[in-house]
């Protein structure tokens, strides 16, 4: 019995009929092993189970005839025409075949050859014949592959065509079968799945067309199960290896903070905060993903979370993907703390501050600092030097430190980091988690990852399967959805008019310039040109410029001018994409919007409509493909990020949405997270239950081996002890 992991160690070149040259072609497409080959499944099937004897061949319909070549010869009735004629026969009758300009047939079909001829039989001058049929030469057992049965049609890979695959598959299966089944019978039965051996045979060589469906289901389930097992194991490992600790928040700081906000938390914010707080009380570290639309109020939740740690004497960190965002977090968190009366008096000597003075007679205060490549500051001492700031972090004077990822990568030492908030869209990798742990000596800090990228449940189950997920699915009251319109380039004046009207009403606007892939320089140049052009079109307005080539300090200067209202219209490249918060901005114009993806457009649009006034988004585009037209229409049709994320997946497909090698998605060869969602849910449930009962898969060694063999290096660490 061959196991799948064994098959994953046999190179395809060992398959008779493939050989090294074709194996090299297949390797380019990621088909290296017999297991890979068996996962290259037919894209469709031809029903050739109807194999009539020659005597009964119906005229006019497509058929496949198995017969022997009796005679074959070519002639040249006209200078440019070669006719190759053959006579074929089976036990019942004979038939004439004609090919035009295919004289090679003479060589490939010498008399005596058994072959399958597929085409329509026609009546020509009272006699039956077949013109230009497809031919599959049969040698011995091959006959059973293309005739009298359902014939698989494979996606071509390089020069390797379906006929080659057919034979290779046949040989591979002959060598591999019987393939053992590592999944316990009760699980198969509960899910109504066929055995793996049956499934591999039936997906390639189904007896009936109906059989290929359940075969596919079984293989899809297996892919999901491997992925989910790796996630369940990872989660298990995290819990086991973690040196966690239970926070014991009294609620004094967090509650005080929430009470003093100028608004009520939404129901969703309160619910999510409850989920987080119960994680904090657990002995093992939190790994929670906080999802919420731009403007849904994640920052407030993050601050309340950090305060829960701070009041127990732990330090907290906020990590942002860019310096601009770190600056912004610092100023908004500082503002929120001041609002809640939690700010220390500035300029008090640092030695008098810190944990001990947290609960003084004047009430508790929270010390927050920022450290980035270009900034060092703190709310108790704005002019603090980098060195003093680092000292204060190390001694525990600082309660919350804001910065970029550099916080965990460079020489920053915390006194006792207990909680980290990571603000980013991308996955916070295992490597970073390890670094984070190192930052806090021996314990694992709790981790809250915030993302404004709506991830449909389908995907959080795969991509973020080892994280717990909280979703803020409610916007603060009084926010009307941003109104979105697509304008052609010819209609661009409507956009500039809208900006002028809004500015006249005291508000501000963003203009985002075209995306220039792989060239921040060109992108910056075109934004600069656009600033000049727009300043001429709207001479009464103050038009500013920000792009990725500016130094961080210059970027921050422009941002603060815009925030302060000294700039009416901010022309920018996509640097404003993430997190920028200027509630007075109500218009977002995106130029050449067809060059952006759905989620990017949605993120950009989220920059407006954050205040009480109606927001507008104008997409200037002359889409040239059906896909880009569909994307723009989707964005214009809804502001629901989850719906858009689903649309995006549908339009582009999972392979494109997630880069080729992203966490497990690349291992989904047959499975489609949308189409096969029910199987994903089943596999996830089964995988987590299995790992619950058998945390190291000791009783399921073949499954463990398979997860390792199929998911490769990315899961190797799960098995190290
Ligand atoms: P996010 O980080 O999710 O994009 P923020 O936390 O920055 O959102 O909040 C966006 C804006 O909404 C901020 O100005 C914030 O003060 C405000 N806000 C947050 N929660 C509420 C609420 N419950 N009611 C009213 N306004 C809120
Ligand atoms: Mg935010």
XYZ file of C-alpha atoms and ligand atoms in Angstrom:
749
model
C 0.000 0.000 0.000
C 1.440 3.354 -0.981
C 0.914 6.300 1.285
C 0.486 9.748 -0.196
C 3.640 10.929 1.514
C 5.528 8.045 -0.095
C 4.140 9.132 -3.482
C 5.268 12.652 -2.691
C 8.830 11.336 -2.603
C 8.825 9.610 -5.995
C 9.912 11.917 -8.833
C 7.638 12.002 -11.877
C 10.566 11.122 -14.096
C 10.236 7.585 -12.770
C 6.868 7.240 -14.410
C 7.106 5.169 -17.541
C 6.174 7.357 -20.541
C 7.335 10.618 -18.944
C 11.088 10.565 -18.652
C 13.507 13.365 -17.769
C 12.636 15.823 -20.545
C 8.940 15.930 -19.839
C 9.606 15.727 -16.132
C 11.556 18.977 -16.447
C 8.606 20.626 -18.209
C 6.253 19.437 -15.513
C 8.575 20.606 -12.760
C 8.206 24.143 -14.076
C 4.508 23.881 -13.337
C 5.156 22.538 -9.862
C 4.570 18.904 -10.737
C 7.617 17.234 -9.247
C 6.381 14.039 -7.721
C 3.903 11.291 -8.394
C 1.648 12.823 -5.750
C 1.755 16.140 -7.616
C 0.976 14.350 -10.850
C -2.045 12.624 -9.370
C -3.323 16.014 -8.258
C -3.193 17.275 -11.833
C -6.809 16.428 -12.419
C -8.812 16.520 -15.643
C -10.409 19.815 -16.498
C -13.242 18.000 -18.178
C -14.258 14.615 -19.500
C -15.401 13.290 -22.844
C -18.020 10.645 -22.794
C -16.833 7.980 -25.166
C -18.549 5.177 -23.431
C -20.678 4.858 -26.510
C -18.418 2.845 -28.803
C -20.533 1.516 -31.596
C -19.390 -1.277 -33.903
C -18.641 0.109 -37.334
C -21.726 -1.436 -38.800
C -23.953 0.563 -36.457
C -22.206 3.922 -36.673
C -24.787 6.702 -36.854
C -24.275 9.293 -39.557
C -23.766 12.893 -38.565
C -22.922 12.533 -34.863
C -19.527 12.596 -33.175
C -18.355 9.117 -32.393
C -15.220 7.259 -31.509
C -14.508 4.168 -33.457
C -11.937 1.554 -32.594
C -10.650 -0.144 -35.649
C -7.612 -1.493 -37.402
C -5.939 0.247 -40.309
C -6.108 -2.029 -43.355
C -4.682 0.196 -46.042
C -3.319 3.725 -46.133
C -1.981 5.846 -49.015
C -1.566 9.452 -50.104
C -2.186 11.131 -53.413
C -1.937 14.647 -54.751
C -5.026 15.607 -56.752
C -3.969 19.262 -56.883
C -0.552 20.891 -56.438
C -1.373 22.165 -52.972
C -3.512 19.308 -51.753
C -2.398 16.000 -50.333
C -5.159 13.522 -49.600
C -4.341 10.654 -47.308
C -6.906 7.916 -47.429
C -7.197 4.911 -45.206
C -9.484 1.991 -44.940
C -10.232 0.862 -41.423
C -12.271 -2.048 -40.224
C -13.459 -3.952 -37.207
C -15.239 -7.313 -37.163
C -18.450 -5.737 -38.397
C -17.624 -3.419 -41.279
C -15.098 -1.091 -42.882
C -14.988 2.654 -43.332
C -13.001 5.116 -45.386
C -11.055 7.851 -43.666
C -9.781 10.966 -45.410
C -7.241 13.474 -44.156
C -6.314 16.609 -46.005
C -2.680 17.709 -45.930
C -1.806 15.321 -43.146
C 0.494 12.988 -45.014
C 2.322 12.137 -41.774
C -0.628 9.869 -41.016
C 0.887 7.371 -43.399
C 3.853 7.012 -41.079
C 1.985 6.988 -37.811
C -0.760 4.626 -38.927
C 0.809 1.805 -40.889
C -1.506 -1.073 -41.780
C -2.200 -3.234 -38.757
C -2.319 -0.327 -36.303
C -5.162 -0.305 -33.807
C -6.407 3.201 -33.232
C -9.351 5.215 -31.982
C -10.794 7.580 -34.569
C -12.963 10.384 -33.277
C -15.074 12.521 -35.519
C -18.347 12.668 -37.401
C -19.239 10.034 -39.913
C -20.666 11.522 -43.083
C -22.157 10.210 -46.211
C -20.141 11.164 -49.305
C -21.353 10.179 -52.734
C -23.481 7.487 -51.179
C -20.635 6.034 -49.118
C -19.814 6.494 -45.454
C -16.563 8.177 -44.550
C -14.867 10.214 -41.821
C -12.834 13.361 -42.601
C -9.927 14.628 -40.548
C -10.720 12.614 -37.414
C -8.651 12.877 -34.254
C -6.616 9.783 -33.836
C -5.295 8.085 -30.754
C -3.030 5.175 -31.541
C -3.670 2.309 -29.183
C -0.972 0.077 -27.969
C -2.150 -2.829 -25.932
C -3.718 -1.678 -22.708
C -3.993 1.879 -24.009
C -7.146 0.904 -25.750
C -9.073 0.998 -22.528
C -7.966 4.570 -21.849
C -9.513 6.495 -24.686
C -12.310 4.366 -25.878
C -15.454 2.852 -24.661
C -15.224 4.951 -21.525
C -15.177 8.400 -20.053
C -11.996 10.025 -21.325
C -10.269 12.604 -19.122
C -9.060 15.801 -20.758
C -6.125 17.358 -18.926
C -4.957 20.937 -18.805
C -1.897 21.166 -20.998
C 1.375 21.898 -19.199
C 4.078 23.331 -21.433
C 4.399 20.859 -24.267
C 2.826 18.089 -22.290
C -0.609 17.459 -23.733
C -3.644 15.617 -22.586
C -2.790 12.364 -24.348
C 0.548 12.230 -22.571
C -1.058 12.876 -19.234
C -3.559 10.185 -19.890
C -0.907 7.596 -20.333
C 1.227 8.973 -17.511
C -1.723 8.944 -15.160
C -2.517 5.421 -16.108
C 1.038 4.342 -15.414
C 1.264 6.373 -12.223
C -1.923 4.875 -10.860
C -0.812 1.420 -11.810
C 2.330 1.970 -9.841
C 0.739 3.770 -6.921
C -2.372 1.740 -6.257
C -3.653 0.681 -3.884
C -3.254 4.048 -2.166
C -3.773 3.808 1.547
C -6.275 5.894 3.437
C -5.090 7.679 6.560
C -8.453 9.115 7.487
C -10.414 7.142 10.067
C -13.487 5.409 8.690
C -15.964 7.162 10.988
C -14.858 10.536 9.625
C -15.211 9.336 6.053
C -18.621 7.907 6.805
C -19.816 11.027 8.575
C -18.877 13.123 5.569
C -20.080 10.605 3.003
C -16.645 10.382 1.377
C -15.262 7.575 -0.762
C -11.873 6.024 -0.016
C -8.770 7.791 -1.237
C -7.817 4.925 -3.530
C -11.220 5.038 -5.173
C -11.081 8.804 -5.393
C -7.766 8.967 -7.227
C -8.873 6.332 -9.660
C -12.293 7.814 -10.219
C -11.123 11.381 -10.733
C -8.854 10.252 -13.554
C -10.787 7.334 -14.940
C -14.400 7.541 -13.819
C -16.738 4.756 -14.870
C -19.512 7.271 -15.286
C -19.499 11.046 -15.484
C -21.356 11.219 -12.171
C -18.551 9.448 -10.375
C -16.011 12.216 -10.885
C -17.935 14.576 -8.588
C -17.644 12.578 -5.360
C -14.055 11.720 -6.275
C -13.219 15.385 -6.459
C -15.026 16.036 -3.179
C -12.878 13.511 -1.432
C -9.634 15.034 -2.741
C -10.784 18.559 -1.909
C -11.655 17.454 1.592
C -8.175 15.990 1.963
C -6.535 19.253 0.910
C -8.580 21.219 3.387
C -7.987 18.670 6.099
C -4.203 18.891 5.678
C -4.336 22.666 5.791
C -6.607 22.727 8.817
C -4.574 20.077 10.590
C -1.506 22.239 10.182
C -3.418 25.173 11.600
C -4.813 23.150 14.486
C -1.349 21.810 15.279
C 0.102 25.278 15.073
C -2.484 26.625 17.450
C -1.889 23.734 19.803
C 1.854 24.313 19.696
C 1.407 27.964 20.396
C -0.623 27.194 23.458
C 1.770 24.536 24.680
C 4.977 26.376 24.073
C 3.723 29.650 25.281
C 4.698 30.921 28.646
C 1.578 32.895 29.060
C 0.191 34.625 32.039
C -3.243 35.781 32.995
C -3.917 39.466 33.058
C -6.080 40.493 35.963
C -7.611 43.734 34.826
C -9.671 45.513 37.427
C -11.191 47.634 34.721
C -10.250 50.811 36.509
C -8.223 52.323 33.688
C -10.093 50.858 30.766
C -13.458 51.713 32.238
C -12.435 55.183 33.130
C -11.167 55.602 29.592
C -14.383 54.332 28.028
C -16.594 56.383 30.321
C -14.864 59.568 29.336
C -15.052 59.083 25.602
C -17.246 61.713 23.967
C -19.398 58.935 22.547
C -20.838 55.553 23.484
C -19.080 52.445 22.234
C -21.084 50.635 19.602
C -22.518 47.246 20.476
C -19.909 45.620 18.264
C -17.046 47.443 19.968
C -18.344 46.357 23.353
C -18.775 42.752 22.277
C -15.298 42.590 20.782
C -13.760 44.150 23.850
C -15.480 41.482 25.929
C -13.959 38.755 23.740
C -10.536 40.299 24.139
C -10.851 40.707 27.877
C -11.775 37.089 28.377
C -8.669 36.133 26.340
C -6.559 38.332 28.577
C -7.765 36.511 31.656
C -6.683 33.172 30.161
C -3.327 31.724 31.091
C -2.178 31.283 27.518
C -1.380 34.149 25.206
C -4.020 35.719 23.046
C -3.670 35.467 19.275
C -6.629 37.425 18.124
C -7.406 39.057 14.833
C -9.543 42.147 15.109
C -11.301 42.891 11.869
C -13.284 45.992 11.230
C -13.957 48.358 8.412
C -11.951 51.517 8.216
C -13.570 53.909 10.675
C -15.352 51.225 12.644
C -13.448 52.231 15.766
C -10.677 49.678 16.158
C -8.265 52.172 17.672
C -10.480 52.798 20.678
C -10.758 49.057 21.229
C -6.994 48.702 20.953
C -6.397 51.414 23.539
C -8.882 49.900 25.973
C -7.141 46.553 25.468
C -3.733 48.018 26.216
C -5.069 49.760 29.300
C -6.254 46.397 30.612
C -2.637 45.299 30.574
C -1.201 48.548 31.825
C -3.300 48.553 34.954
C -1.826 45.160 35.840
C 1.632 46.644 35.533
C 2.424 45.353 32.045
C 3.807 47.351 29.169
C 2.061 47.501 25.839
C 3.196 48.159 22.283
C 1.452 49.350 19.155
C 3.134 48.454 15.904
C 2.223 50.136 12.651
C 3.339 49.265 9.132
C 4.717 52.738 8.350
C 6.158 55.700 10.196
C 3.318 57.963 9.118
C 0.856 55.573 10.643
C 2.891 55.168 13.785
C 2.877 58.966 14.144
C -0.823 59.008 13.637
C -1.446 56.279 16.193
C 0.683 58.125 18.663
C -1.174 61.367 18.235
C -4.612 59.779 18.283
C -3.870 57.585 21.305
C -2.259 60.485 23.135
C -5.348 62.547 22.375
C -7.698 59.837 23.563
C -5.752 59.422 26.805
C -5.758 63.166 27.406
C -9.484 63.238 26.772
C -9.952 60.574 29.437
C -7.814 62.502 31.921
C -5.160 59.803 31.838
C -2.278 62.001 30.673
C 0.578 62.783 32.952
C 1.604 66.405 33.396
C 4.310 66.849 30.828
C 7.890 67.640 31.762
C 7.853 65.934 35.123
C 11.200 64.348 35.709
C 11.092 60.854 34.358
C 12.403 59.308 37.531
C 9.288 60.314 39.416
C 7.060 58.517 36.960
C 6.495 54.964 35.997
C 4.527 52.080 37.299
C 4.780 53.082 40.925
C 3.203 56.422 40.285
C 0.485 55.029 38.138
C -2.144 55.275 40.785
C -1.308 58.472 42.542
C -3.700 60.677 44.428
C -4.398 62.617 41.255
C -5.624 59.462 39.612
C -3.807 57.124 37.291
C -1.804 58.346 34.317
C -0.522 56.482 31.325
C 2.894 57.121 29.819
C 3.069 56.666 26.130
C 6.038 57.112 23.840
C 6.782 56.874 20.170
C 9.923 55.553 18.621
C 10.468 55.418 14.880
C 13.398 55.989 12.577
C 12.753 59.718 12.672
C 10.761 60.367 15.825
C 11.226 59.973 19.552
C 8.663 61.573 21.810
C 6.501 60.911 24.845
C 3.383 62.364 26.364
C 5.177 63.206 29.594
C 8.156 64.696 27.818
C 7.739 65.691 24.165
C 11.419 66.588 23.767
C 12.707 63.312 25.138
C 15.933 62.010 23.590
C 16.052 58.612 21.945
C 18.408 57.390 24.584
C 16.217 58.464 27.485
C 13.185 57.023 25.772
C 14.927 53.674 25.321
C 15.995 53.773 28.959
C 12.441 54.497 30.022
C 11.178 51.591 27.972
C 13.743 49.293 29.545
C 13.018 50.454 33.063
C 9.274 50.246 32.676
C 8.615 53.994 32.889
C 6.859 53.805 29.568
C 3.508 52.054 29.650
C 2.789 52.035 25.958
C 5.326 52.322 23.153
C 4.205 53.118 19.615
C 6.401 52.446 16.604
C 6.942 50.551 13.401
C 7.903 46.915 13.227
C 11.380 48.102 14.076
C 10.167 48.016 17.664
C 10.551 44.289 17.720
C 13.418 44.065 15.312
C 15.988 46.450 16.683
C 17.655 47.179 19.962
C 14.574 47.995 21.966
C 14.397 46.330 25.360
C 11.170 46.284 27.264
C 10.852 45.929 30.998
C 7.867 43.620 30.751
C 5.985 43.655 27.499
C 2.631 42.036 28.162
C 0.500 43.043 25.234
C 1.167 43.988 21.642
C -1.228 45.478 19.143
C -0.176 45.035 15.551
C -1.887 47.242 13.026
C -1.477 45.773 9.617
C -3.127 44.073 6.789
C -0.680 41.357 6.194
C -0.130 38.358 8.196
C 1.953 38.783 11.264
C 4.245 35.863 10.755
C 5.505 33.221 13.047
C 8.973 34.724 12.837
C 7.725 38.021 14.226
C 5.927 36.253 17.020
C 9.189 34.653 18.030
C 10.890 38.051 18.038
C 8.066 39.432 20.069
C 8.525 36.734 22.647
C 12.214 37.531 22.836
C 11.354 41.142 23.536
C 9.643 40.198 26.712
C 12.291 37.897 28.113
C 10.475 34.790 29.141
C 6.785 35.345 28.671
C 4.631 35.465 25.574
C 2.808 38.738 25.296
C -0.811 38.740 24.259
C -1.208 39.687 20.661
C -3.989 41.616 19.002
C -3.713 41.962 15.245
C -5.887 44.637 13.686
C -6.864 44.640 10.074
C -9.188 46.781 8.031
C -9.047 44.313 5.180
C -12.319 42.494 5.335
C -11.588 38.836 5.164
C -14.580 36.700 4.395
C -15.108 33.865 6.809
C -14.044 31.475 4.067
C -10.596 32.941 4.177
C -10.102 33.662 7.800
C -10.656 29.942 8.182
C -7.712 29.194 5.968
C -5.342 32.115 6.097
C -5.850 32.965 9.709
C -7.009 29.586 10.862
C -4.809 29.581 13.940
C -6.077 32.930 15.156
C -9.262 33.725 16.954
C -11.258 36.289 15.094
C -13.291 39.218 16.377
C -15.251 41.332 13.970
C -16.520 44.884 14.458
C -19.443 44.700 12.094
C -21.171 47.911 13.019
C -20.183 51.465 12.210
C -20.487 54.288 14.747
C -23.897 55.910 14.370
C -24.503 58.776 12.001
C -22.154 57.746 9.240
C -23.844 57.773 5.876
C -22.189 55.391 3.415
C -19.795 57.134 1.031
C -21.443 57.868 -2.316
C -19.400 56.438 -5.148
C -19.485 57.216 -8.874
C -17.401 56.107 -11.808
C -16.466 58.970 -14.169
C -14.837 58.692 -17.565
C -11.750 60.791 -18.205
C -13.917 63.091 -20.312
C -16.096 63.761 -17.302
C -13.211 64.517 -14.950
C -14.371 68.114 -14.561
C -17.252 66.841 -12.478
C -14.697 65.614 -9.957
C -12.893 68.957 -9.748
C -16.234 70.702 -9.426
C -17.218 68.437 -6.551
C -13.929 69.197 -4.815
C -14.427 72.947 -5.229
C -17.935 72.749 -3.796
C -16.839 70.738 -0.793
C -13.874 72.986 -0.088
C -16.195 75.983 -0.328
C -18.256 74.267 2.378
C -15.149 74.078 4.550
C -14.082 70.541 3.801
C -11.086 68.845 2.197
C -10.270 66.356 -0.540
C -7.846 63.645 -1.561
C -6.749 63.007 -5.131
C -4.969 59.690 -5.573
C -2.740 59.349 -8.620
C -2.267 56.317 -10.781
C -0.463 53.365 -9.466
C 2.846 52.752 -11.226
C 3.867 49.251 -10.455
C 7.437 48.669 -9.364
C 8.388 52.278 -9.827
C 7.884 54.566 -6.863
C 10.009 57.146 -8.688
C 7.779 57.383 -11.730
C 4.771 57.281 -9.462
C 6.106 60.233 -7.476
C 6.882 62.145 -10.670
C 3.389 61.686 -12.026
C 1.871 62.792 -8.714
C 4.027 65.914 -8.833
C 2.855 66.691 -12.367
C -0.726 66.129 -11.314
C -0.376 68.534 -8.411
C 0.763 71.247 -10.833
C -2.054 70.487 -13.254
C -4.738 70.507 -10.555
C -3.400 73.670 -8.974
C -3.943 75.308 -12.375
C -7.444 73.855 -12.742
C -8.416 74.961 -9.208
C -6.394 78.146 -8.739
C -8.293 79.238 -5.626
C -7.485 76.087 -3.696
C -4.372 75.126 -1.822
C -3.186 71.918 -3.444
C -0.598 69.885 -1.533
C 1.450 66.836 -2.444
C 2.601 63.701 -0.667
C 4.319 60.653 -2.092
C 6.458 57.756 -1.066
C 9.743 59.358 -2.126
C 9.496 62.101 0.487
C 11.508 61.776 3.650
C 9.411 60.603 6.619
C 9.728 63.997 8.308
C 8.506 65.770 5.157
C 5.630 63.352 4.843
C 4.623 64.018 8.402
C 4.890 67.772 7.814
C 2.536 67.579 4.832
C 0.142 65.345 6.748
C -0.012 67.710 9.667
C -0.649 70.683 7.344
C -3.484 68.723 5.794
C -4.843 67.697 9.163
C -4.610 71.294 10.341
C -6.530 72.557 7.313
C -3.671 74.457 5.661
C -4.055 72.271 2.581
C -7.441 71.903 0.823
C -6.618 69.187 -1.655
C -3.976 66.576 -1.046
C -2.596 64.988 -4.185
C -0.946 61.727 -3.306
C 0.288 58.387 -4.413
C -1.067 55.388 -2.600
C 0.911 56.217 0.557
C -2.336 57.385 2.102
C -3.870 54.036 1.624
C -3.663 52.728 5.125
C -5.162 54.261 8.186
C -4.830 57.997 7.576
C -7.503 59.736 9.598
C -8.616 63.217 8.589
C -12.321 63.410 9.416
C -12.762 66.735 7.619
C -11.863 65.178 4.260
C -15.034 64.332 2.380
C -13.982 63.795 -1.229
C -11.776 61.047 -2.551
C -10.905 61.197 -6.236
C -9.032 58.195 -7.596
C -7.425 58.631 -10.999
C -7.087 55.709 -13.387
C -9.064 53.768 -10.861
C -9.112 50.747 -13.142
C -5.464 50.185 -12.281
C -6.345 49.446 -8.663
C -7.709 46.280 -7.161
C -11.034 46.110 -5.380
C -9.634 46.005 -1.895
C -7.270 48.878 -2.595
C -10.111 51.024 -3.906
C -12.156 50.133 -0.879
C -9.309 51.032 1.460
C -8.760 54.338 -0.289
C -12.433 55.180 -0.173
C -12.383 54.507 3.550
C -10.295 57.664 3.976
C -13.388 59.811 3.531
C -16.756 59.846 5.203
C -15.128 59.418 8.596
C -16.671 62.531 10.057
C -20.297 63.602 10.337
C -20.478 64.931 6.735
C -21.449 62.934 3.671
C -18.423 61.433 1.892
C -17.973 61.181 -1.869
C -15.735 58.913 -3.895
C -15.159 59.584 -7.588
C -13.436 56.932 -9.624
C -11.966 58.338 -12.819
C -11.422 55.509 -15.253
C -11.868 54.311 -18.786
C -11.712 50.593 -18.127
C -10.325 48.556 -20.986
C -11.180 45.075 -19.821
C -14.367 43.418 -18.694
C -12.673 42.514 -15.442
C -11.703 46.073 -14.559
C -15.179 47.254 -15.476
C -16.612 44.622 -13.166
C -14.274 45.686 -10.371
C -15.281 49.342 -10.612
C -18.943 48.445 -10.741
C -18.560 46.303 -7.629
C -16.908 49.127 -5.694
C -19.531 51.614 -6.825
C -22.333 49.242 -5.876
C -21.559 48.720 -2.207
C -19.515 49.974 0.713
C -19.748 46.616 2.451
C -16.155 45.439 2.632
C -17.035 41.821 3.239
C -19.196 41.738 0.158
C -16.442 43.392 -1.852
C -13.889 40.908 -0.599
C -16.149 38.116 -1.741
C -16.635 39.840 -5.127
C -12.897 40.189 -5.432
C -12.372 36.510 -4.848
C -15.054 35.669 -7.362
C -13.662 37.988 -10.029
C -10.006 37.190 -9.628
C -9.957 33.753 -8.066
C -8.150 32.676 -4.938
C -4.865 32.070 -6.683
C -4.484 35.705 -7.646
C -5.898 37.182 -4.500
C -3.282 35.369 -2.485
C 0.174 35.401 -3.906
C 1.377 32.078 -5.133
C 3.088 30.945 -1.992
C 0.931 32.403 0.698
C 0.329 30.260 3.699
C -1.239 27.111 2.570
C -3.265 28.543 -0.271
C -0.730 27.288 -2.783
C -1.336 23.791 -1.529
C -4.943 23.992 -2.568
C -4.765 22.529 -6.042
C -8.312 21.315 -6.406
C -10.070 23.090 -3.592
C -11.740 26.435 -4.011
C -12.551 28.235 -0.798
C -15.765 29.677 -2.140
C -17.150 26.805 -4.130
C -16.097 24.196 -1.605
C -16.883 26.163 1.513
C -18.964 23.392 3.080
C -16.122 20.929 2.794
C -13.809 23.513 4.315
C -16.088 23.868 7.305
C -16.280 20.083 7.698
C -12.528 19.629 7.356
C -11.846 22.362 9.849
C -14.202 20.859 12.402
C -12.698 17.387 11.918
C -9.104 18.619 12.027
C -9.521 20.558 15.237
C -11.409 17.661 16.861
C -8.659 15.251 15.840
C -5.926 17.451 17.272
C -7.966 17.927 20.415
C -8.049 14.193 21.036
C -4.581 13.469 19.709
C -2.532 16.652 20.060
C 0.574 15.373 18.320
C -1.183 13.023 15.931
C 0.676 10.148 17.575
C -2.226 7.835 16.867
C -2.446 9.073 13.303
C 1.154 8.849 12.143
C 0.245 8.581 8.488
C -1.754 11.798 8.633
C 1.052 13.556 10.457
C 3.526 12.338 7.862
C 1.252 13.519 5.104
C 0.857 17.027 6.499
C 4.631 17.262 6.614
C 5.157 15.830 3.171
C 2.488 17.889 1.451
C 2.856 21.234 3.200
C 6.621 21.208 3.293
C 8.954 23.448 5.206
C 6.300 25.860 6.349
C 4.998 23.287 8.808
C 8.261 21.593 9.691
C 8.579 23.476 12.955
C 5.313 22.012 14.161
C 6.965 18.660 14.464
C 10.130 19.700 16.223
C 10.183 19.239 19.906
P -10.457 52.422 12.670
O -9.145 52.344 13.396
O -11.282 51.195 12.821
O -10.315 52.823 11.247
P -10.899 54.565 14.448
O -10.711 53.853 15.718
O -9.770 55.367 13.934
O -11.323 53.535 13.334
O -12.220 55.409 14.552
C -12.640 56.250 13.499
C -13.297 57.481 14.066
O -14.506 57.138 14.701
C -12.433 58.136 15.098
O -12.520 59.518 14.888
C -13.076 57.726 16.420
O -12.903 58.671 17.431
C -14.536 57.585 16.050
N -15.265 56.601 16.839
C -14.802 55.407 17.276
N -15.755 54.749 17.948
C -16.858 55.508 17.917
C -18.198 55.381 18.464
N -18.573 54.298 19.135
N -19.066 56.392 18.236
C -18.693 57.489 17.542
N -17.467 57.685 17.025
C -16.554 56.723 17.203
Mg -7.227 53.019 12.565
